[in-house]
PDB file of C-alpha atoms in Angstrom:
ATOM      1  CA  UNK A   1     157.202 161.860 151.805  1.00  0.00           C
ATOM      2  CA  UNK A   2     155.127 159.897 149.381  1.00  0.00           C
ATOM      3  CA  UNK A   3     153.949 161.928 146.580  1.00  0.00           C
ATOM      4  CA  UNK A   4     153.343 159.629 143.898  1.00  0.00           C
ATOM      5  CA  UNK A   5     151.770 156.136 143.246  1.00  0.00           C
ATOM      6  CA  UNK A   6     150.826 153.373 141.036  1.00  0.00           C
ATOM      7  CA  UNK A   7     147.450 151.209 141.537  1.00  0.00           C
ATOM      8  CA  UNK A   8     146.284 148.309 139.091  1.00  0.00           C
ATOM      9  CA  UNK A   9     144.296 145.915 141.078  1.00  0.00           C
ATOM     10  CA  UNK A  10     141.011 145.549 139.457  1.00  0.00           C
ATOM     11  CA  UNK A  11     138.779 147.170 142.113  1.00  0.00           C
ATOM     12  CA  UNK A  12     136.356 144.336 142.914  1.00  0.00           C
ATOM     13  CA  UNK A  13     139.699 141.832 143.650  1.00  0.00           C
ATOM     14  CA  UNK A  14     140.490 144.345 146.028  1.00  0.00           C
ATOM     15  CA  UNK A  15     136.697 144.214 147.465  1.00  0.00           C
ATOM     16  CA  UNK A  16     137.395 140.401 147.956  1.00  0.00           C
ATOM     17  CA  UNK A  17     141.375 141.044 149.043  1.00  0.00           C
ATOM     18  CA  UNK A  18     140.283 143.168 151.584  1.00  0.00           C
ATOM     19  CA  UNK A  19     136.630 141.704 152.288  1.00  0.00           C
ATOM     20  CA  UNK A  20     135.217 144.931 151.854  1.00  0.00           C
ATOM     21  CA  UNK A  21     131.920 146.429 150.150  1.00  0.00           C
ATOM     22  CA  UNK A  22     132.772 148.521 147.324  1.00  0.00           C
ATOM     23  CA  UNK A  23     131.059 152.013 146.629  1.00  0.00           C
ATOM     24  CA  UNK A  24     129.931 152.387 143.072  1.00  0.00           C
ATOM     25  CA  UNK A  25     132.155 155.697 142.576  1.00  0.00           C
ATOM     26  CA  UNK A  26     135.465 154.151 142.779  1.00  0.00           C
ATOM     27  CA  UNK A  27     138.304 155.757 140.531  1.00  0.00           C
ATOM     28  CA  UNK A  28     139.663 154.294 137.105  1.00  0.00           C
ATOM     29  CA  UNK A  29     141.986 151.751 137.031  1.00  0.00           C
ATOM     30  CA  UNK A  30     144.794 151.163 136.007  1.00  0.00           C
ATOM     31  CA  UNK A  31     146.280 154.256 137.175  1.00  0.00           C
ATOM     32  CA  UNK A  32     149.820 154.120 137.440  1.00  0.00           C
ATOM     33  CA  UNK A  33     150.609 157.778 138.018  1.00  0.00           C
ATOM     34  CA  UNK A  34     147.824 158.457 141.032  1.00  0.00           C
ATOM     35  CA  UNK A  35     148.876 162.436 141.975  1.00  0.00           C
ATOM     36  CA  UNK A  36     147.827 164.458 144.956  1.00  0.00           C
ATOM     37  CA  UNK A  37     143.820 165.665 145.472  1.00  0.00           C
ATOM     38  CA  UNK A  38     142.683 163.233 143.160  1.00  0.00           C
ATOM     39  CA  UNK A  39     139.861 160.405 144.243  1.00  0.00           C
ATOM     40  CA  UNK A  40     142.162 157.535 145.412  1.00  0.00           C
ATOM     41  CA  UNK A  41     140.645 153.809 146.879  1.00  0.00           C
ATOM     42  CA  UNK A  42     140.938 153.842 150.435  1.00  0.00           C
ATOM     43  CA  UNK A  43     139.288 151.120 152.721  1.00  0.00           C
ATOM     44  CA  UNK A  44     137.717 152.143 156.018  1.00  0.00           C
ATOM     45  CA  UNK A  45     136.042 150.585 158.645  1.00  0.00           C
ATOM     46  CA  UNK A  46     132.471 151.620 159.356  1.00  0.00           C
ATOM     47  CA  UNK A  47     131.412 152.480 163.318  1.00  0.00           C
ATOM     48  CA  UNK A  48     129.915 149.506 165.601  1.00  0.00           C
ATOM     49  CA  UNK A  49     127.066 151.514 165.335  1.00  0.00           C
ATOM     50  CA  UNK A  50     126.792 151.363 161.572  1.00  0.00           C
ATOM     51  CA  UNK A  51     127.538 146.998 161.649  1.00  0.00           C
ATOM     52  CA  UNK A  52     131.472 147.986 161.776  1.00  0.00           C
ATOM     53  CA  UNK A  53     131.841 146.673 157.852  1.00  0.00           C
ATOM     54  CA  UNK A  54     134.580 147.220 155.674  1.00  0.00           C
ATOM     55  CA  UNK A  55     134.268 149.945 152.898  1.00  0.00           C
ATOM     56  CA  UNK A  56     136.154 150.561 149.804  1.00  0.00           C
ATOM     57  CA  UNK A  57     135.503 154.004 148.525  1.00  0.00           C
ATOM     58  CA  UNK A  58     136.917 157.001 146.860  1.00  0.00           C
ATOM     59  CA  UNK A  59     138.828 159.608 149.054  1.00  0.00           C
ATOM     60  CA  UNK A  60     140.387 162.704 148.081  1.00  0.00           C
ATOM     61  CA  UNK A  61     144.227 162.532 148.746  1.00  0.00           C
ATOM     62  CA  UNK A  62     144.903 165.592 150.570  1.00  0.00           C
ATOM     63  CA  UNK A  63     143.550 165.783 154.415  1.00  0.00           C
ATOM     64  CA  UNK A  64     141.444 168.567 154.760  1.00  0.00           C
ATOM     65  CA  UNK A  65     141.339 170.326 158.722  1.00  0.00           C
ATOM     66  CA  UNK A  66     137.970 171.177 159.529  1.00  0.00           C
ATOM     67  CA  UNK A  67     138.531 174.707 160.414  1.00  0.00           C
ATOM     68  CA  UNK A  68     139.976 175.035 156.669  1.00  0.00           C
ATOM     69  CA  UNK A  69     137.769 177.329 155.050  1.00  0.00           C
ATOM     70  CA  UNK A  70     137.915 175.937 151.709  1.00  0.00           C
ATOM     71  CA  UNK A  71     139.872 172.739 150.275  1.00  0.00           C
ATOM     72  CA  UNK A  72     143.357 175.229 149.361  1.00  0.00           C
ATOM     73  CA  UNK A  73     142.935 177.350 153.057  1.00  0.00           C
ATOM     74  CA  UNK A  74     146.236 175.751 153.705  1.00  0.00           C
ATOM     75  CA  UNK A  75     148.954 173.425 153.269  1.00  0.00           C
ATOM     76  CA  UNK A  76     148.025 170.329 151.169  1.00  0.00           C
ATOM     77  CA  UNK A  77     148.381 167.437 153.960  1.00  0.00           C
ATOM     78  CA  UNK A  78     149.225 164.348 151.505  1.00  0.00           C
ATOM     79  CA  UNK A  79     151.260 162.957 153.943  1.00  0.00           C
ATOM     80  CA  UNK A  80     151.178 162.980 158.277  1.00  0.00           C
ATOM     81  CA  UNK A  81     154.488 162.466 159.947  1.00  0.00           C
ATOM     82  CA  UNK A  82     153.951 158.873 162.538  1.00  0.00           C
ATOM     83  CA  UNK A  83     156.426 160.692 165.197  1.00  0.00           C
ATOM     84  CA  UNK A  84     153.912 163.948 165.746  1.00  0.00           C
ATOM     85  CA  UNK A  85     150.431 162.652 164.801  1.00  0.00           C
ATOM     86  CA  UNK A  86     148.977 161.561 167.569  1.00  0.00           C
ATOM     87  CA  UNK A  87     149.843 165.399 168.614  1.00  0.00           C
ATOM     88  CA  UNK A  88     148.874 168.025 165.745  1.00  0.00           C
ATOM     89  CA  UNK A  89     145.643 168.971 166.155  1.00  0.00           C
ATOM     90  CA  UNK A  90     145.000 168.556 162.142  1.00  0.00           C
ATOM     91  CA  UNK A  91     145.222 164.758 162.589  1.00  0.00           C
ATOM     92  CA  UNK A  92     145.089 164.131 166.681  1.00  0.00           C
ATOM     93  CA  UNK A  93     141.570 162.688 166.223  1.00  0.00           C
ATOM     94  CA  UNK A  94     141.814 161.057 163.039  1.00  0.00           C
ATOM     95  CA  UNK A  95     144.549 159.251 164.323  1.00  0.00           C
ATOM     96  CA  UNK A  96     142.373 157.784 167.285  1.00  0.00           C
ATOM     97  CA  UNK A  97     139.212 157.012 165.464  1.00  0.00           C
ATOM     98  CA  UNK A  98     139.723 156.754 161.472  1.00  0.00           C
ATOM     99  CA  UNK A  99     142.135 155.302 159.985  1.00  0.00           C
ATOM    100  CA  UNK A 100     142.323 153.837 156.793  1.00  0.00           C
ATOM    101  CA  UNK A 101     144.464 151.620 154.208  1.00  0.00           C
ATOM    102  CA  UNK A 102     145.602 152.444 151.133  1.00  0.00           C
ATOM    103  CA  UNK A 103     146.673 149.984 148.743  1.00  0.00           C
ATOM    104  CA  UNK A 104     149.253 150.467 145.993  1.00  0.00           C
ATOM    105  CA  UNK A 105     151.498 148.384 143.170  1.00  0.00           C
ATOM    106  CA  UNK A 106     154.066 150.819 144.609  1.00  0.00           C
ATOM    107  CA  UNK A 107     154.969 154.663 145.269  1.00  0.00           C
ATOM    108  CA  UNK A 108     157.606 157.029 143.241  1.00  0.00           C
ATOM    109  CA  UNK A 109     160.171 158.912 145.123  1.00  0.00           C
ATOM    110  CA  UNK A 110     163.218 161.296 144.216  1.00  0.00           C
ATOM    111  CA  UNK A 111     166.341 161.279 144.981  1.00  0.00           C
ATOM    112  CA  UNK A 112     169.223 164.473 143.795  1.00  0.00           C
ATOM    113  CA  UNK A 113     172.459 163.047 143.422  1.00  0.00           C
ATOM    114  CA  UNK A 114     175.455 165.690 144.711  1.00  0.00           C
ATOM    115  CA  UNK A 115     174.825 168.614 142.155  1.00  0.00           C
ATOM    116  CA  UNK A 116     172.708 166.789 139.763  1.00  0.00           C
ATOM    117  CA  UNK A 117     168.956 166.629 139.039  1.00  0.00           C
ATOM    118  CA  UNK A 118     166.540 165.129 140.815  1.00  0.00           C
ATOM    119  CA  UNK A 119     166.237 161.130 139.490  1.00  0.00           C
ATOM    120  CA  UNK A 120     162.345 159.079 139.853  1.00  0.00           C
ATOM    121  CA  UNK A 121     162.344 155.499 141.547  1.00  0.00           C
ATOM    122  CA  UNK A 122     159.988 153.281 142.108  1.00  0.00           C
ATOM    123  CA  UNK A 123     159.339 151.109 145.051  1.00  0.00           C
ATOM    124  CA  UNK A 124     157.317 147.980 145.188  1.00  0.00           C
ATOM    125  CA  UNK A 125     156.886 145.004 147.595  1.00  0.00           C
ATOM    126  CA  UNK A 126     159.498 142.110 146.633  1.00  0.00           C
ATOM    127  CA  UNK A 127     157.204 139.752 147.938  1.00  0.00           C
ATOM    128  CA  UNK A 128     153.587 139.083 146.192  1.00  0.00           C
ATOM    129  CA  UNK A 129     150.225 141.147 147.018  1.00  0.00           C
ATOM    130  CA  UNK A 130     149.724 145.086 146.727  1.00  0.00           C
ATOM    131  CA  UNK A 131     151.490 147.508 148.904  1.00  0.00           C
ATOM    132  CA  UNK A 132     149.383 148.852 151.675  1.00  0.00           C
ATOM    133  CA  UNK A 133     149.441 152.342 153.063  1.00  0.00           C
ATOM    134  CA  UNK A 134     148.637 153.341 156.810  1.00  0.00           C
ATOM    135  CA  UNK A 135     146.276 156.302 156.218  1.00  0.00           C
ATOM    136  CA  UNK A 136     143.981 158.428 158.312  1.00  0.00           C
ATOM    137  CA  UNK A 137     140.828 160.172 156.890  1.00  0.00           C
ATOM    138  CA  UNK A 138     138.180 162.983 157.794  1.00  0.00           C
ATOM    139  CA  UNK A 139     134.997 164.287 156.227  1.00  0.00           C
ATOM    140  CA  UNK A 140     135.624 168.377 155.771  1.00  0.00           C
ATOM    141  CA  UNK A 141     132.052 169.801 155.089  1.00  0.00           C
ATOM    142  CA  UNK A 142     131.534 173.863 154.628  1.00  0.00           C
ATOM    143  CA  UNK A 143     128.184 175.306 153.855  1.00  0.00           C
ATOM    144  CA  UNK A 144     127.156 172.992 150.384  1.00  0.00           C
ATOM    145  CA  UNK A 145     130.333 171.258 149.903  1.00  0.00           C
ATOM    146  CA  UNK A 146     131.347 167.600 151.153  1.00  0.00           C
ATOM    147  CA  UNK A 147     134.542 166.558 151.169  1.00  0.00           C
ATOM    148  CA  UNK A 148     136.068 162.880 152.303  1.00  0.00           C
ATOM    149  CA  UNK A 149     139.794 163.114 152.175  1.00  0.00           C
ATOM    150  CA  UNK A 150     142.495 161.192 153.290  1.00  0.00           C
ATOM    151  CA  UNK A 151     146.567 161.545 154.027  1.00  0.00           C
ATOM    152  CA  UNK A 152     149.247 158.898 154.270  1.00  0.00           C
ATOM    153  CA  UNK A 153     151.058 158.532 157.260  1.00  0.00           C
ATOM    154  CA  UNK A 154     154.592 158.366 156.899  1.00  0.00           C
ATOM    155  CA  UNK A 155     158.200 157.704 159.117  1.00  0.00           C
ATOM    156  CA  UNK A 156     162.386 157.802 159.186  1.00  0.00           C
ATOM    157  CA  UNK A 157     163.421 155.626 156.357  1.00  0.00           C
ATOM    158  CA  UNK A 158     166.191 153.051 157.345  1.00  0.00           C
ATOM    159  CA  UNK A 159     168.232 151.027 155.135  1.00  0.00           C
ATOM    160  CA  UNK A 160     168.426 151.157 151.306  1.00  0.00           C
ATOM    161  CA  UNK A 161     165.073 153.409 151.590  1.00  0.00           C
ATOM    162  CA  UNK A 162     166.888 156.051 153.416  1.00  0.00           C
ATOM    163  CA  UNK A 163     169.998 156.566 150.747  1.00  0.00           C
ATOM    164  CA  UNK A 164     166.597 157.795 148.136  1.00  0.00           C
ATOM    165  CA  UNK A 165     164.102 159.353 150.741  1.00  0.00           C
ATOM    166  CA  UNK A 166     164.627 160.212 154.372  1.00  0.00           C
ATOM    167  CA  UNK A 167     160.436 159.378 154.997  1.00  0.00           C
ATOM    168  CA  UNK A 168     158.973 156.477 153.545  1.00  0.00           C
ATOM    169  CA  UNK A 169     154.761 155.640 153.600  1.00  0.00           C
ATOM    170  CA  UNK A 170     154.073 153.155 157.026  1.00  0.00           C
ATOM    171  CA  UNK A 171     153.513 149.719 154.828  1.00  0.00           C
ATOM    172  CA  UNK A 172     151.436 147.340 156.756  1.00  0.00           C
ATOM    173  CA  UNK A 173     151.315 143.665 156.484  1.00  0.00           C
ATOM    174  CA  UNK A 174     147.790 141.601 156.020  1.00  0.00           C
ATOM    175  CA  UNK A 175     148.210 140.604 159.665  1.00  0.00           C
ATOM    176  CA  UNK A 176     148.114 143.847 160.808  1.00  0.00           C
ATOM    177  CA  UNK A 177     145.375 145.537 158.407  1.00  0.00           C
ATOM    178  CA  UNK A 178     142.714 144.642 160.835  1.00  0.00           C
ATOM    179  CA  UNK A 179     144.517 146.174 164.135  1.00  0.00           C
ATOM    180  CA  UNK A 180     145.453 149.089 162.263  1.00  0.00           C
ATOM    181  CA  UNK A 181     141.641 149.910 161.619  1.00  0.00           C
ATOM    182  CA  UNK A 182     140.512 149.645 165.137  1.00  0.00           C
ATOM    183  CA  UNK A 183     139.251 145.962 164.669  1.00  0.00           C
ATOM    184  CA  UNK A 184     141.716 144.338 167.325  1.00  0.00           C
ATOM    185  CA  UNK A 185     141.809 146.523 170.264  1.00  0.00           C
ATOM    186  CA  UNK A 186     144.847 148.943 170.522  1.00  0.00           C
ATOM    187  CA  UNK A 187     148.327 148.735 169.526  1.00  0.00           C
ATOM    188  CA  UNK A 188     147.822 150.280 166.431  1.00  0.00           C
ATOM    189  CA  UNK A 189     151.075 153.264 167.546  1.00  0.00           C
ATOM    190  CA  UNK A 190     153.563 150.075 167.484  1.00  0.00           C
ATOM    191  CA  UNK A 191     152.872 149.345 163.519  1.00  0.00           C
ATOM    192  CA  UNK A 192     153.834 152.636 162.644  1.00  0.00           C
ATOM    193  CA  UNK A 193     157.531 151.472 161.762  1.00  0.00           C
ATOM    194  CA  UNK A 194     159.423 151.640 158.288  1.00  0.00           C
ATOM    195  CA  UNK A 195     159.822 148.291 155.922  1.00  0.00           C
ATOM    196  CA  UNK A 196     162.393 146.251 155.983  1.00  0.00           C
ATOM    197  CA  UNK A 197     164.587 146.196 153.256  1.00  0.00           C
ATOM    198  CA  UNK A 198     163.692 142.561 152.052  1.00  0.00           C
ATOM    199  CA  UNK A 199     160.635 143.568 152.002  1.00  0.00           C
ATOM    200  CA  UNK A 200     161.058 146.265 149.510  1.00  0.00           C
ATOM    201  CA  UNK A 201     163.089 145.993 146.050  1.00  0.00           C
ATOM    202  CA  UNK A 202     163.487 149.070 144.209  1.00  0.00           C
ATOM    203  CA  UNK A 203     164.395 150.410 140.611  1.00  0.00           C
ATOM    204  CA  UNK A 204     165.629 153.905 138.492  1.00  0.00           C
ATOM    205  CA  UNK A 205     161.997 154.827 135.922  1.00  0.00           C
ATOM    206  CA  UNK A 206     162.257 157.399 133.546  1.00  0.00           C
ATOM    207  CA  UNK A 207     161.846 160.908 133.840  1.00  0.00           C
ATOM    208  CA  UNK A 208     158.321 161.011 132.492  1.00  0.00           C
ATOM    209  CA  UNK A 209     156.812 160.257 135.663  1.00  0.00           C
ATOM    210  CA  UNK A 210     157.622 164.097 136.870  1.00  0.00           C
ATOM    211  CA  UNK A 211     154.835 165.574 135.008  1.00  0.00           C
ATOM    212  CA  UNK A 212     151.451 164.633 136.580  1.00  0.00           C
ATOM    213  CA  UNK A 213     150.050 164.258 132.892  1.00  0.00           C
ATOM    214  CA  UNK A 214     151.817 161.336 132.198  1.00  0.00           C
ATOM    215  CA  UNK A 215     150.273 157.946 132.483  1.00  0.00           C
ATOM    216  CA  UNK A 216     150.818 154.007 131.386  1.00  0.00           C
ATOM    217  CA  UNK A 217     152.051 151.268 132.483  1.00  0.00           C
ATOM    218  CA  UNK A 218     155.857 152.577 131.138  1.00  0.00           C
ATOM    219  CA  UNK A 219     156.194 154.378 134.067  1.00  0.00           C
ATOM    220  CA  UNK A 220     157.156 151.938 136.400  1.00  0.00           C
ATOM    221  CA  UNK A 221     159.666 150.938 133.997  1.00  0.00           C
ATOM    222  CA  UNK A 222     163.034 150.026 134.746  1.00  0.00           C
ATOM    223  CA  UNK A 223     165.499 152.019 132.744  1.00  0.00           C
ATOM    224  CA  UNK A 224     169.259 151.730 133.590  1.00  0.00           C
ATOM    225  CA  UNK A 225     171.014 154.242 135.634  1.00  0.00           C
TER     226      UNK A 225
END
């Protein structure tokens, strides 16, 4: 899973990176330790019948159902498996008609070492540009409250990847950002593949990245193992 990641793009590059309008609410950046159910930017593509345009907005990360009663009914859906979610009826329709990038510097994962403690890494591209999440997104609404939330969707981790983390985020290339938001017909199930290892470098950070307080740019530090 991906539950962790850093963002520093300034948010109206990533307007003209992604040729998107930006919303006026968008979160503070740089934020290099971006947690679960806080506003993250996302970039969504509108309906034909609203001009189709490009958005870059604020979303919740944590899909919300739309049976869920309240935000916390359930499990918090940060992440939605690529093998089962054009199946679970959570994310069956999201899946179909809105789906979303995410861009990063990179993501955090964990891995435990035989009867040690868990160790932070950080993965970023090893090529130039952010790191851009396949997502999926849904409005939840109940009685007053409005929600727009959003989950990454994830798959099997090959390679180097899979000796830290077993599921690693769906990375998409610039070619395919337009396909995977409906742009380019179908064919958006074939992109759902893990990264390549050149594509990918990775490096030990320091153990103050495990408390969701912590924040700077030290995170993403490389410290030796």
């Amino acid at each position: 899973m991906c539950g962790r990641f850093a963002l520093s793009m300034p948010s109206d590059a990533m307007a003209q990176l992604f040729k998107a309008a930006p919303a006026n609410d968008l979160p503070i950046l740089p934020n290099y330790n971006i947690c679960p159910t806080t506003q993250i930017h996302v970039i969504y593509r509108e309906s034909e019948q609203d001009k189709g345009q490009r958005r870059l907005v604020p979303m919740r990360w944590g899909f919300v159902p739309h049976w869920y009663k309240t935000p916390s009914d359930g499990p918090l859906l940060i992440n939605a498996r690529a093998e089962t979610l054009a199946e679970k009826p959570a994310f069956r329709e999201a899946c179909r008609a809105r789906r979303c990038l995410i861009p990063a510097d990179g993501f955090y994962e964990w891995f435990r070492p035989e009867g040690g403690e868990k160790l932070p890494w950080y993965i970023q591209p090893s090529g130039e540009g952010p790191m851009v999440f396949a997502g999926i997104w849904q409005t939840w609404e109940q009685n007053s409250e409005r929600l727009t939330t959003c989950a990454m969707v994830t798959t099997e981790a090959t390679g180097r990847m899979a000796e830290i983390h077993h599921r690693i985020p769906v990375i998409l290339q610039p070619h395919d950002w337009g396909k995977w938001l409906g742009e380019e017909g179908h064919g958006a199930a074939r992109l759902m593949q893990p990264a390549s290892d050149d594509s990918l470098k990775f490096h030990r950070v320091g153990k103050a990245v495990n408390s969701n307080r912590a924040s700077g740019p030290e995170l993403i530090e490389e410290i030796e193992e």
